[in-house]
PDB file of C-alpha atoms and ligand atoms in Angstrom:
ATOM      1  CA  MET A   1     -63.908  23.652 -17.676  1.00  0.00           C
ATOM      2  CA  LEU A   2     -60.799  21.761 -17.838  1.00  0.00           C
ATOM      3  CA  LEU A   3     -62.276  18.430 -15.942  1.00  0.00           C
ATOM      4  CA  GLN A   4     -65.508  17.970 -17.741  1.00  0.00           C
ATOM      5  CA  GLY A   5     -66.497  14.461 -17.972  1.00  0.00           C
ATOM      6  CA  LYS A   6     -63.703  13.105 -15.652  1.00  0.00           C
ATOM      7  CA  VAL A   7     -64.137  11.085 -12.566  1.00  0.00           C
ATOM      8  CA  ALA A   8     -61.766  11.694  -9.452  1.00  0.00           C
ATOM      9  CA  ILE A   9     -61.236  10.260  -6.139  1.00  0.00           C
ATOM     10  CA  VAL A  10     -59.943  12.696  -3.601  1.00  0.00           C
ATOM     11  CA  THR A  11     -59.131  10.945  -0.115  1.00  0.00           C
ATOM     12  CA  GLY A  12     -59.010  12.962   3.130  1.00  0.00           C
ATOM     13  CA  ALA A  13     -61.818  15.481   1.445  1.00  0.00           C
ATOM     14  CA  GLY A  14     -63.459  15.871   4.591  1.00  0.00           C
ATOM     15  CA  ARG A  15     -61.566  19.033   5.404  1.00  0.00           C
ATOM     16  CA  GLY A  16     -58.767  21.190   4.617  1.00  0.00           C
ATOM     17  CA  ILE A  17     -56.694  20.852   1.694  1.00  0.00           C
ATOM     18  CA  GLY A  18     -58.410  17.641   0.160  1.00  0.00           C
ATOM     19  CA  ARG A  19     -62.047  19.548   0.493  1.00  0.00           C
ATOM     20  CA  ALA A  20     -60.685  22.443  -1.432  1.00  0.00           C
ATOM     21  CA  ILE A  21     -59.442  20.045  -4.212  1.00  0.00           C
ATOM     22  CA  ALA A  22     -62.563  18.188  -4.599  1.00  0.00           C
ATOM     23  CA  ARG A  23     -64.585  21.438  -4.554  1.00  0.00           C
ATOM     24  CA  LYS A  24     -62.059  22.846  -7.119  1.00  0.00           C
ATOM     25  CA  PHE A  25     -62.647  19.583  -9.351  1.00  0.00           C
ATOM     26  CA  ALA A  26     -66.325  19.919  -9.022  1.00  0.00           C
ATOM     27  CA  ASP A  27     -65.883  23.554 -10.210  1.00  0.00           C
ATOM     28  CA  GLU A  28     -64.250  22.320 -13.296  1.00  0.00           C
ATOM     29  CA  GLY A  29     -66.614  19.879 -14.294  1.00  0.00           C
ATOM     30  CA  ALA A  30     -65.624  16.933 -12.509  1.00  0.00           C
ATOM     31  CA  ARG A  31     -67.570  14.235 -10.534  1.00  0.00           C
ATOM     32  CA  VAL A  32     -66.008  13.413  -7.136  1.00  0.00           C
ATOM     33  CA  ALA A  33     -65.710  10.226  -5.171  1.00  0.00           C
ATOM     34  CA  VAL A  34     -64.747  12.487  -1.504  1.00  0.00           C
ATOM     35  CA  THR A  35     -63.634   9.907   1.296  1.00  0.00           C
ATOM     36  CA  ALA A  36     -62.181   9.899   4.812  1.00  0.00           C
ATOM     37  CA  ARG A  37     -63.392   8.435   8.166  1.00  0.00           C
ATOM     38  CA  THR A  38     -65.752  11.042   9.744  1.00  0.00           C
ATOM     39  CA  GLU A  39     -68.722  10.589   7.720  1.00  0.00           C
ATOM     40  CA  SER A  40     -70.235  13.548   8.945  1.00  0.00           C
ATOM     41  CA  GLU A  41     -67.530  15.868   7.261  1.00  0.00           C
ATOM     42  CA  ILE A  42     -67.513  13.737   3.989  1.00  0.00           C
ATOM     43  CA  ARG A  43     -71.528  14.039   3.707  1.00  0.00           C
ATOM     44  CA  GLU A  44     -71.342  17.965   4.444  1.00  0.00           C
ATOM     45  CA  VAL A  45     -68.640  18.085   1.553  1.00  0.00           C
ATOM     46  CA  ALA A  46     -70.619  16.113  -1.006  1.00  0.00           C
ATOM     47  CA  THR A  47     -74.227  17.945  -0.040  1.00  0.00           C
ATOM     48  CA  GLU A  48     -72.211  21.113  -0.697  1.00  0.00           C
ATOM     49  CA  ILE A  49     -71.080  20.167  -4.329  1.00  0.00           C
ATOM     50  CA  ASP A  50     -73.957  18.607  -5.033  1.00  0.00           C
ATOM     51  CA  ARG A  51     -76.058  21.688  -4.492  1.00  0.00           C
ATOM     52  CA  LYS A  52     -73.598  23.726  -6.601  1.00  0.00           C
ATOM     53  CA  HIS A  53     -73.222  21.296  -9.475  1.00  0.00           C
ATOM     54  CA  GLY A  54     -76.312  19.173  -9.340  1.00  0.00           C
ATOM     55  CA  ALA A  55     -77.245  16.015  -7.611  1.00  0.00           C
ATOM     56  CA  LYS A  56     -74.579  12.849  -7.768  1.00  0.00           C
ATOM     57  CA  THR A  57     -71.885  15.237  -8.826  1.00  0.00           C
ATOM     58  CA  ALA A  58     -70.014  13.803  -5.506  1.00  0.00           C
ATOM     59  CA  HIS A  59     -70.066  10.613  -4.115  1.00  0.00           C
ATOM     60  CA  PRO A  60     -69.482  10.142  -0.063  1.00  0.00           C
ATOM     61  CA  VAL A  61     -67.485   6.926   0.799  1.00  0.00           C
ATOM     62  CA  VAL A  62     -66.350   6.412   4.612  1.00  0.00           C
ATOM     63  CA  ALA A  63     -63.331   4.467   4.546  1.00  0.00           C
ATOM     64  CA  ASP A  64     -60.110   4.453   6.465  1.00  0.00           C
ATOM     65  CA  VAL A  65     -57.360   4.198   3.671  1.00  0.00           C
ATOM     66  CA  SER A  66     -55.099   2.491   6.252  1.00  0.00           C
ATOM     67  CA  ARG A  67     -57.180  -0.839   5.773  1.00  0.00           C
ATOM     68  CA  GLU A  68     -56.583  -2.509   2.300  1.00  0.00           C
ATOM     69  CA  PRO A  69     -60.536  -3.455   2.440  1.00  0.00           C
ATOM     70  CA  ASP A  70     -61.667   0.319   2.842  1.00  0.00           C
ATOM     71  CA  CYS A  71     -59.268   0.875  -0.027  1.00  0.00           C
ATOM     72  CA  GLU A  72     -60.789  -1.582  -2.417  1.00  0.00           C
ATOM     73  CA  LYS A  73     -64.338  -0.093  -1.208  1.00  0.00           C
ATOM     74  CA  ILE A  74     -63.149   3.464  -2.397  1.00  0.00           C
ATOM     75  CA  VAL A  75     -62.440   2.165  -5.741  1.00  0.00           C
ATOM     76  CA  ALA A  76     -65.284  -0.088  -5.962  1.00  0.00           C
ATOM     77  CA  GLU A  77     -67.852   2.702  -4.849  1.00  0.00           C
ATOM     78  CA  ALA A  78     -66.469   5.279  -7.164  1.00  0.00           C
ATOM     79  CA  ARG A  79     -66.945   2.939 -10.110  1.00  0.00           C
ATOM     80  CA  LYS A  80     -70.510   1.988  -9.063  1.00  0.00           C
ATOM     81  CA  ALA A  81     -71.425   5.484  -8.474  1.00  0.00           C
ATOM     82  CA  PHE A  82     -69.634   7.028 -11.978  1.00  0.00           C
ATOM     83  CA  GLY A  83     -68.455   4.106 -13.863  1.00  0.00           C
ATOM     84  CA  ALA A  84     -64.723   4.816 -13.833  1.00  0.00           C
ATOM     85  CA  THR A  85     -61.836   6.667 -12.478  1.00  0.00           C
ATOM     86  CA  ASP A  86     -59.734   9.046 -14.328  1.00  0.00           C
ATOM     87  CA  ILE A  87     -57.924  11.047 -11.544  1.00  0.00           C
ATOM     88  CA  LEU A  88     -56.719   9.420  -8.195  1.00  0.00           C
ATOM     89  CA  VAL A  89     -55.443  12.001  -5.606  1.00  0.00           C
ATOM     90  CA  ASN A  90     -53.772  10.837  -2.253  1.00  0.00           C
ATOM     91  CA  ASN A  91     -54.296  13.547  -0.169  1.00  0.00           C
ATOM     92  CA  ALA A  92     -55.307  11.885   3.572  1.00  0.00           C
ATOM     93  CA  ALA A  93     -52.316  11.968   5.837  1.00  0.00           C
ATOM     94  CA  ILE A  94     -51.642  11.668   9.776  1.00  0.00           C
ATOM     95  CA  TYR A  95     -48.579  13.380  11.174  1.00  0.00           C
ATOM     96  CA  GLY A  96     -47.999  11.217  14.160  1.00  0.00           C
ATOM     97  CA  PRO A  97     -46.938  11.924  17.636  1.00  0.00           C
ATOM     98  CA  VAL A  98     -44.509  15.255  17.900  1.00  0.00           C
ATOM     99  CA  GLN A  99     -41.648  13.080  19.479  1.00  0.00           C
ATOM    100  CA  PRO A 100     -38.060  12.453  18.995  1.00  0.00           C
ATOM    101  CA  VAL A 101     -36.990   9.245  17.451  1.00  0.00           C
ATOM    102  CA  GLU A 102     -36.166   7.855  20.627  1.00  0.00           C
ATOM    103  CA  LYS A 103     -39.341   7.993  22.012  1.00  0.00           C
ATOM    104  CA  PHE A 104     -41.332   7.052  18.562  1.00  0.00           C
ATOM    105  CA  SER A 105     -43.272   3.915  19.346  1.00  0.00           C
ATOM    106  CA  ALA A 106     -43.019   1.139  15.982  1.00  0.00           C
ATOM    107  CA  ARG A 107     -47.014   0.905  16.622  1.00  0.00           C
ATOM    108  CA  ASP A 108     -47.000   4.927  15.677  1.00  0.00           C
ATOM    109  CA  TRP A 109     -44.454   4.600  13.001  1.00  0.00           C
ATOM    110  CA  ASP A 110     -46.586   1.783  11.231  1.00  0.00           C
ATOM    111  CA  GLU A 111     -49.944   3.764  11.430  1.00  0.00           C
ATOM    112  CA  VAL A 112     -48.444   6.811   9.842  1.00  0.00           C
ATOM    113  CA  MET A 113     -46.913   4.543   7.053  1.00  0.00           C
ATOM    114  CA  ALA A 114     -49.999   2.726   6.272  1.00  0.00           C
ATOM    115  CA  VAL A 115     -51.836   6.229   6.066  1.00  0.00           C
ATOM    116  CA  ASN A 116     -49.460   8.459   4.372  1.00  0.00           C
ATOM    117  CA  LEU A 117     -47.491   5.857   2.129  1.00  0.00           C
ATOM    118  CA  ARG A 118     -48.924   2.226   2.108  1.00  0.00           C
ATOM    119  CA  ALA A 119     -52.583   3.614   1.095  1.00  0.00           C
ATOM    120  CA  PRO A 120     -51.434   5.792  -1.904  1.00  0.00           C
ATOM    121  CA  MET A 121     -49.520   2.755  -3.146  1.00  0.00           C
ATOM    122  CA  LEU A 122     -52.847   0.367  -2.550  1.00  0.00           C
ATOM    123  CA  LEU A 123     -55.256   2.768  -4.054  1.00  0.00           C
ATOM    124  CA  SER A 124     -52.692   3.273  -7.319  1.00  0.00           C
ATOM    125  CA  LYS A 125     -52.493  -0.442  -7.638  1.00  0.00           C
ATOM    126  CA  LEU A 126     -56.236  -0.378  -7.583  1.00  0.00           C
ATOM    127  CA  ALA A 127     -57.087   2.218 -10.068  1.00  0.00           C
ATOM    128  CA  LEU A 128     -54.187   1.592 -12.607  1.00  0.00           C
ATOM    129  CA  PRO A 129     -55.593  -1.356 -14.408  1.00  0.00           C
ATOM    130  CA  GLU A 130     -58.503   0.532 -15.539  1.00  0.00           C
ATOM    131  CA  MET A 131     -56.345   3.657 -16.409  1.00  0.00           C
ATOM    132  CA  TYR A 132     -53.955   1.556 -18.391  1.00  0.00           C
ATOM    133  CA  ALA A 133     -56.871  -0.167 -20.133  1.00  0.00           C
ATOM    134  CA  ARG A 134     -58.465   3.401 -21.113  1.00  0.00           C
ATOM    135  CA  LYS A 135     -54.718   4.308 -21.785  1.00  0.00           C
ATOM    136  CA  SER A 136     -55.241   7.327 -19.894  1.00  0.00           C
ATOM    137  CA  GLY A 137     -55.376   8.580 -16.211  1.00  0.00           C
ATOM    138  CA  VAL A 138     -53.762  11.173 -13.575  1.00  0.00           C
ATOM    139  CA  ILE A 139     -52.392  10.037 -10.181  1.00  0.00           C
ATOM    140  CA  LEU A 140     -51.689  13.267  -7.786  1.00  0.00           C
ATOM    141  CA  ASN A 141     -49.501  12.777  -4.485  1.00  0.00           C
ATOM    142  CA  ILE A 142     -49.631  15.066  -1.676  1.00  0.00           C
ATOM    143  CA  SER A 143     -46.418  15.099  -0.155  1.00  0.00           C
ATOM    144  CA  THR A 144     -45.022  18.101   1.749  1.00  0.00           C
ATOM    145  CA  VAL A 145     -41.568  20.216   1.856  1.00  0.00           C
ATOM    146  CA  GLY A 146     -40.725  18.797   4.944  1.00  0.00           C
ATOM    147  CA  ALA A 147     -39.844  15.766   2.615  1.00  0.00           C
ATOM    148  CA  LYS A 148     -37.035  17.990   1.202  1.00  0.00           C
ATOM    149  CA  ALA A 149     -35.783  19.759   4.363  1.00  0.00           C
ATOM    150  CA  ALA A 150     -34.619  18.732   7.800  1.00  0.00           C
ATOM    151  CA  PHE A 151     -37.212  19.264  10.720  1.00  0.00           C
ATOM    152  CA  ALA A 152     -37.124  17.790  13.819  1.00  0.00           C
ATOM    153  CA  LEU A 153     -39.791  15.577  15.391  1.00  0.00           C
ATOM    154  CA  SER A 154     -41.355  14.090  12.312  1.00  0.00           C
ATOM    155  CA  SER A 155     -39.233  11.376  11.431  1.00  0.00           C
ATOM    156  CA  ALA A 156     -42.516   8.863  10.416  1.00  0.00           C
ATOM    157  CA  TYR A 157     -44.562  11.776   8.483  1.00  0.00           C
ATOM    158  CA  THR A 158     -41.230  12.881   7.087  1.00  0.00           C
ATOM    159  CA  ALA A 159     -40.082   9.261   5.858  1.00  0.00           C
ATOM    160  CA  SER A 160     -43.405   8.377   4.545  1.00  0.00           C
ATOM    161  CA  LYS A 161     -43.795  11.603   2.418  1.00  0.00           C
ATOM    162  CA  ALA A 162     -40.340  11.384   1.283  1.00  0.00           C
ATOM    163  CA  GLY A 163     -41.169   7.836   0.370  1.00  0.00           C
ATOM    164  CA  LEU A 164     -44.390   8.942  -1.714  1.00  0.00           C
ATOM    165  CA  ILE A 165     -42.039  11.263  -3.661  1.00  0.00           C
ATOM    166  CA  GLY A 166     -40.227   7.786  -4.413  1.00  0.00           C
ATOM    167  CA  LEU A 167     -42.954   6.266  -5.219  1.00  0.00           C
ATOM    168  CA  THR A 168     -44.618   9.340  -7.497  1.00  0.00           C
ATOM    169  CA  ARG A 169     -41.202   8.634  -9.528  1.00  0.00           C
ATOM    170  CA  THR A 170     -41.546   4.973  -9.645  1.00  0.00           C
ATOM    171  CA  LEU A 171     -44.959   4.974 -10.578  1.00  0.00           C
ATOM    172  CA  ALA A 172     -44.305   7.690 -13.160  1.00  0.00           C
ATOM    173  CA  ALA A 173     -41.785   5.715 -14.940  1.00  0.00           C
ATOM    174  CA  GLU A 174     -43.957   2.332 -14.720  1.00  0.00           C
ATOM    175  CA  ALA A 175     -47.023   4.204 -16.335  1.00  0.00           C
ATOM    176  CA  ALA A 176     -45.688   7.149 -18.801  1.00  0.00           C
ATOM    177  CA  GLN A 177     -45.970   4.838 -21.822  1.00  0.00           C
ATOM    178  CA  LYS A 178     -49.439   3.340 -20.772  1.00  0.00           C
ATOM    179  CA  GLY A 179     -51.021   7.171 -20.849  1.00  0.00           C
ATOM    180  CA  VAL A 180     -50.899   7.475 -17.132  1.00  0.00           C
ATOM    181  CA  ARG A 181     -49.201  10.488 -15.454  1.00  0.00           C
ATOM    182  CA  VAL A 182     -48.212  10.539 -11.353  1.00  0.00           C
ATOM    183  CA  ASN A 183     -46.999  13.762 -10.151  1.00  0.00           C
ATOM    184  CA  ALA A 184     -46.561  14.988  -6.439  1.00  0.00           C
ATOM    185  CA  ILE A 185     -47.272  18.464  -4.841  1.00  0.00           C
ATOM    186  CA  CYS A 186     -44.961  19.419  -1.874  1.00  0.00           C
ATOM    187  CA  PRO A 187     -47.443  22.128   0.035  1.00  0.00           C
ATOM    188  CA  GLY A 188     -45.690  24.616   2.231  1.00  0.00           C
ATOM    189  CA  PRO A 189     -47.325  25.755   5.789  1.00  0.00           C
ATOM    190  CA  VAL A 190     -50.872  25.879   5.213  1.00  0.00           C
ATOM    191  CA  THR A 191     -51.975  27.276   8.372  1.00  0.00           C
ATOM    192  CA  GLU A 192     -55.864  26.949   8.102  1.00  0.00           C
ATOM    193  CA  THR A 193     -56.104  23.562   8.317  1.00  0.00           C
ATOM    194  CA  ARG A 194     -56.433  21.347  11.616  1.00  0.00           C
ATOM    195  CA  MET A 195     -53.610  19.410  10.902  1.00  0.00           C
ATOM    196  CA  SER A 196     -51.592  22.469  10.678  1.00  0.00           C
ATOM    197  CA  GLN A 197     -53.393  24.090  13.513  1.00  0.00           C
ATOM    198  CA  GLN A 198     -52.850  21.145  16.014  1.00  0.00           C
ATOM    199  CA  LEU A 199     -49.028  20.745  15.009  1.00  0.00           C
ATOM    200  CA  SER A 200     -48.476  24.549  15.713  1.00  0.00           C
ATOM    201  CA  LYS A 201     -50.073  23.866  19.216  1.00  0.00           C
ATOM    202  CA  GLU A 202     -48.038  20.855  19.832  1.00  0.00           C
ATOM    203  CA  PHE A 203     -44.391  21.812  18.703  1.00  0.00           C
ATOM    204  CA  ALA A 204     -45.156  24.993  20.812  1.00  0.00           C
ATOM    205  CA  ALA A 205     -45.706  22.978  23.760  1.00  0.00           C
ATOM    206  CA  TYR A 206     -42.770  20.460  23.245  1.00  0.00           C
ATOM    207  CA  PHE A 207     -40.212  23.911  22.856  1.00  0.00           C
ATOM    208  CA  LYS A 208     -42.403  25.734  25.580  1.00  0.00           C
ATOM    209  CA  ALA A 209     -42.422  28.182  23.306  1.00  0.00           C
ATOM    210  CA  ASP A 210     -45.291  30.874  21.996  1.00  0.00           C
ATOM    211  CA  ALA A 211     -47.099  29.686  18.972  1.00  0.00           C
ATOM    212  CA  ASP A 212     -48.108  32.701  17.375  1.00  0.00           C
ATOM    213  CA  GLU A 213     -44.205  34.018  17.758  1.00  0.00           C
ATOM    214  CA  SER A 214     -42.975  30.371  16.415  1.00  0.00           C
ATOM    215  CA  LEU A 215     -45.103  30.691  13.397  1.00  0.00           C
ATOM    216  CA  LYS A 216     -44.268  34.025  12.632  1.00  0.00           C
ATOM    217  CA  ARG A 217     -40.380  32.965  12.792  1.00  0.00           C
ATOM    218  CA  MET A 218     -41.281  30.233  10.451  1.00  0.00           C
ATOM    219  CA  LEU A 219     -43.378  32.272   8.254  1.00  0.00           C
ATOM    220  CA  ASN A 220     -39.846  34.534   8.035  1.00  0.00           C
ATOM    221  CA  SER A 221     -38.025  31.496   6.269  1.00  0.00           C
ATOM    222  CA  VAL A 222     -40.718  31.665   3.160  1.00  0.00           C
ATOM    223  CA  LEU A 223     -39.961  34.253   0.537  1.00  0.00           C
ATOM    224  CA  GLN A 224     -43.510  35.462   0.630  1.00  0.00           C
ATOM    225  CA  GLY A 225     -43.784  35.528   4.226  1.00  0.00           C
ATOM    226  CA  ARG A 226     -46.855  34.253   4.261  1.00  0.00           C
ATOM    227  CA  PRO A 227     -48.739  30.655   4.827  1.00  0.00           C
ATOM    228  CA  GLN A 228     -50.139  29.115   1.408  1.00  0.00           C
ATOM    229  CA  THR A 229     -54.093  28.727   1.228  1.00  0.00           C
ATOM    230  CA  VAL A 230     -56.034  25.486   0.386  1.00  0.00           C
ATOM    231  CA  GLY A 231     -57.100  27.209  -2.478  1.00  0.00           C
ATOM    232  CA  GLU A 232     -53.862  27.753  -3.715  1.00  0.00           C
ATOM    233  CA  ILE A 233     -52.863  24.041  -3.217  1.00  0.00           C
ATOM    234  CA  ALA A 234     -56.317  23.138  -5.129  1.00  0.00           C
ATOM    235  CA  GLN A 235     -55.506  25.460  -8.138  1.00  0.00           C
ATOM    236  CA  ALA A 236     -51.802  23.678  -8.270  1.00  0.00           C
ATOM    237  CA  ALA A 237     -53.384  20.251  -8.266  1.00  0.00           C
ATOM    238  CA  LEU A 238     -56.144  21.152 -11.051  1.00  0.00           C
ATOM    239  CA  PHE A 239     -53.069  22.176 -12.955  1.00  0.00           C
ATOM    240  CA  LEU A 240     -51.139  18.449 -12.615  1.00  0.00           C
ATOM    241  CA  VAL A 241     -54.583  16.591 -13.076  1.00  0.00           C
ATOM    242  CA  SER A 242     -56.068  18.543 -16.361  1.00  0.00           C
ATOM    243  CA  ASP A 243     -54.318  18.146 -19.858  1.00  0.00           C
ATOM    244  CA  GLN A 244     -52.737  21.719 -19.355  1.00  0.00           C
ATOM    245  CA  SER A 245     -49.636  19.665 -17.513  1.00  0.00           C
ATOM    246  CA  SER A 246     -49.803  16.813 -20.508  1.00  0.00           C
ATOM    247  CA  ALA A 247     -45.799  16.630 -20.538  1.00  0.00           C
ATOM    248  CA  ILE A 248     -45.032  16.666 -16.754  1.00  0.00           C
ATOM    249  CA  THR A 249     -44.937  13.716 -14.891  1.00  0.00           C
ATOM    250  CA  GLY A 250     -42.973  11.846 -12.154  1.00  0.00           C
ATOM    251  CA  GLN A 251     -42.344  15.670 -10.909  1.00  0.00           C
ATOM    252  CA  THR A 252     -43.017  17.227  -7.369  1.00  0.00           C
ATOM    253  CA  LEU A 253     -44.470  20.975  -7.685  1.00  0.00           C
ATOM    254  CA  ASN A 254     -43.268  22.650  -4.474  1.00  0.00           C
ATOM    255  CA  VAL A 255     -46.229  25.209  -3.505  1.00  0.00           C
ATOM    256  CA  ASP A 256     -44.603  26.810  -0.740  1.00  0.00           C
ATOM    257  CA  GLY A 257     -44.328  30.806  -1.612  1.00  0.00           C
ATOM    258  CA  GLY A 258     -40.556  29.980  -1.994  1.00  0.00           C
ATOM    259  CA  MET A 259     -39.144  27.761   0.657  1.00  0.00           C
ATOM    260  CA  ILE A 260     -37.484  24.700  -0.750  1.00  0.00           C
ATOM    261  CA  PHE A 261     -35.760  25.249  -4.154  1.00  0.00           C
ATOM    262  CA  TYR A 262     -35.164  21.628  -5.730  1.00  0.00           C
TER     263      TYR A 262
HETATM  264  N1  NAP B 301     -51.518  21.915   6.309  1.00  0.00           N
HETATM  265  C1  NAP B 301     -50.220  22.038   6.000  1.00  0.00           C
HETATM  266  O1  NAP B 301     -49.526  22.940   6.426  1.00  0.00           O
HETATM  267  C2  NAP B 301     -49.719  21.060   5.206  1.00  0.00           C
HETATM  268  C3  NAP B 301     -48.433  21.114   4.702  1.00  0.00           C
HETATM  269  C4  NAP B 301     -47.769  20.241   3.854  1.00  0.00           C
HETATM  270  C5  NAP B 301     -48.564  19.219   3.243  1.00  0.00           C
HETATM  271  N2  NAP B 301     -49.703  19.060   3.805  1.00  0.00           N
HETATM  272  C6  NAP B 301     -50.319  17.606   3.337  1.00  0.00           C
HETATM  273  O2  NAP B 301     -51.837  17.749   2.827  1.00  0.00           O
HETATM  274  C7  NAP B 301     -52.337  16.709   3.005  1.00  0.00           C
HETATM  275  C8  NAP B 301     -53.692  17.336   3.703  1.00  0.00           C
HETATM  276  O3  NAP B 301     -53.561  17.955   5.117  1.00  0.00           O
HETATM  277  P1  NAP B 301     -54.673  19.203   5.525  1.00  0.00           P
HETATM  278  O4  NAP B 301     -53.533  20.070   6.325  1.00  0.00           O
HETATM  279  O5  NAP B 301     -55.769  19.270   4.855  1.00  0.00           O
HETATM  280  O6  NAP B 301     -55.099  17.922   6.921  1.00  0.00           O
HETATM  281  P2  NAP B 301     -56.294  17.659   7.954  1.00  0.00           P
HETATM  282  O7  NAP B 301     -57.230  18.773   7.654  1.00  0.00           O
HETATM  283  O8  NAP B 301     -56.191  17.072   8.921  1.00  0.00           O
HETATM  284  O9  NAP B 301     -57.098  16.852   6.871  1.00  0.00           O
HETATM  285  C9  NAP B 301     -56.703  15.549   6.291  1.00  0.00           C
HETATM  286  C10 NAP B 301     -57.930  14.555   5.982  1.00  0.00           C
HETATM  287  O10 NAP B 301     -57.287  13.335   6.046  1.00  0.00           O
HETATM  288  C11 NAP B 301     -58.474  12.355   6.350  1.00  0.00           C
HETATM  289  N3  NAP B 301     -57.497  11.096   6.748  1.00  0.00           N
HETATM  290  C12 NAP B 301     -56.837  11.412   8.187  1.00  0.00           C
HETATM  291  N4  NAP B 301     -56.490   9.992   8.198  1.00  0.00           N
HETATM  292  C13 NAP B 301     -57.227   9.243   7.284  1.00  0.00           C
HETATM  293  C14 NAP B 301     -57.369   7.521   7.170  1.00  0.00           C
HETATM  294  N5  NAP B 301     -56.913   6.964   7.789  1.00  0.00           N
HETATM  295  N6  NAP B 301     -57.862   7.366   6.273  1.00  0.00           N
HETATM  296  C15 NAP B 301     -58.945   8.287   5.357  1.00  0.00           C
HETATM  297  N7  NAP B 301     -58.931   9.570   5.544  1.00  0.00           N
HETATM  298  C16 NAP B 301     -57.790   9.913   6.567  1.00  0.00           C
HETATM  299  C17 NAP B 301     -58.943  13.313   7.412  1.00  0.00           C
HETATM  300  O11 NAP B 301     -60.297  12.904   7.553  1.00  0.00           O
HETATM  301  P3  NAP B 301     -60.773  11.715   8.933  1.00  0.00           P
HETATM  302  O12 NAP B 301     -59.741  12.126  10.183  1.00  0.00           O
HETATM  303  O13 NAP B 301     -62.342  11.987   9.197  1.00  0.00           O
HETATM  304  O14 NAP B 301     -60.289  10.473   8.425  1.00  0.00           O
HETATM  305  C18 NAP B 301     -58.974  14.688   6.419  1.00  0.00           C
HETATM  306  O15 NAP B 301     -60.455  14.624   5.546  1.00  0.00           O
HETATM  307  C19 NAP B 301     -51.945  15.769   3.756  1.00  0.00           C
HETATM  308  O16 NAP B 301     -51.440  14.791   2.984  1.00  0.00           O
HETATM  309  C20 NAP B 301     -50.679  16.713   4.435  1.00  0.00           C
HETATM  310  O17 NAP B 301     -49.743  15.780   4.564  1.00  0.00           O
HETATM  311  C21 NAP B 301     -50.386  19.745   4.613  1.00  0.00           C
END
C-alpha cells in the first residue's frame, strides 16, 4: 500500500479522471476528500469508496472551486474529517466554449481561468502552510498535452493549462526545501470522460465533420494509436504522489501514449 495513513484532497472527483484518482488512492490506503459541484456524483464516489474500504474512508465536499470561500471550505472540511492534508490533486477543470479567440468573451475566459488556474493556486495556498509545518506533502496538478501543442479553438483552456505548468514549477521551487513536491501530469486523449465526449461532438459540429472519423485521425497521431484510460492517468498520479517519486519535483509527466515529446 503506497499511501497508507495519507490524506488526499481530489478536486473534480465526481466523475472521469478525478474519480479514478480518488478510487486508486483509497485502494492504496489513503483517506480521500472528494469534491465537485454535483452532489449526487461525489456522494456516489464516496459511498463506493466507503463500501470497499470502510466507513469514513472518503468524505464528500460539495464545492465550486472557482469561488474562494468554497476552496477554504474544501481544505477546512478535509482537515475536520481527517485531521490533515498530505496530498492535493488539482484536477477539476472546464474547457469553455469551442470558439476562436475573436469570438471568445472576457467572461468565459475569466471563468475558465478561475476553475483551471486560480483554484489550484488558492487550494495550494491553503494546503501549503500545514505541509510546510510538517515538512512533507505533495501537490499534483492535472494539465494536458494541449498545453504543449497547438490546437485551435481552445485559447482559454490551453492558456490556463500552460499557466498551470508554470504554477507547478514556481510552487516546486518555493516548496522543494520545505519537504513538499509539486508536479503535473499532461494526459493525452482520455475519450471515456464526459469532457472528452462533449468536446468531440462540439469540435465535429464546428468543423461540420464526422466525430468518429475526426477521433480516428487524432488517435493516428498518437504512437500507440489509442486513447488513454482514466485508470492509466490514476496510476501515473499514484506514482507522482507516492514516495516512489521522492526525487521528482517541478516536472510534467506526459501520459499520452506517445504524442508530445518534451
Ligand atoms: N479527458 C481528457 O481527454 C483530458 C485530456 C487532458 C487533460 N484532461 C484533464 O483532466 C482533468 C479531468 O478531466 P475529465 O476528462 O475527467 O473531465 P470531466 O469528466 O468533465 O470531470 C471534470 C470534473 O471537474 C469538476 N468540476 C468542473 N468544474 C468545477 C468547479 N467549478 N468546481 C468544482 N469542480 C468542478 C466536475 O464536476 P462538477 O461539474 O460536478 O463540478 C467533474 O467532477 C481536467 O483537468 C482536464 O483538463 C482531460
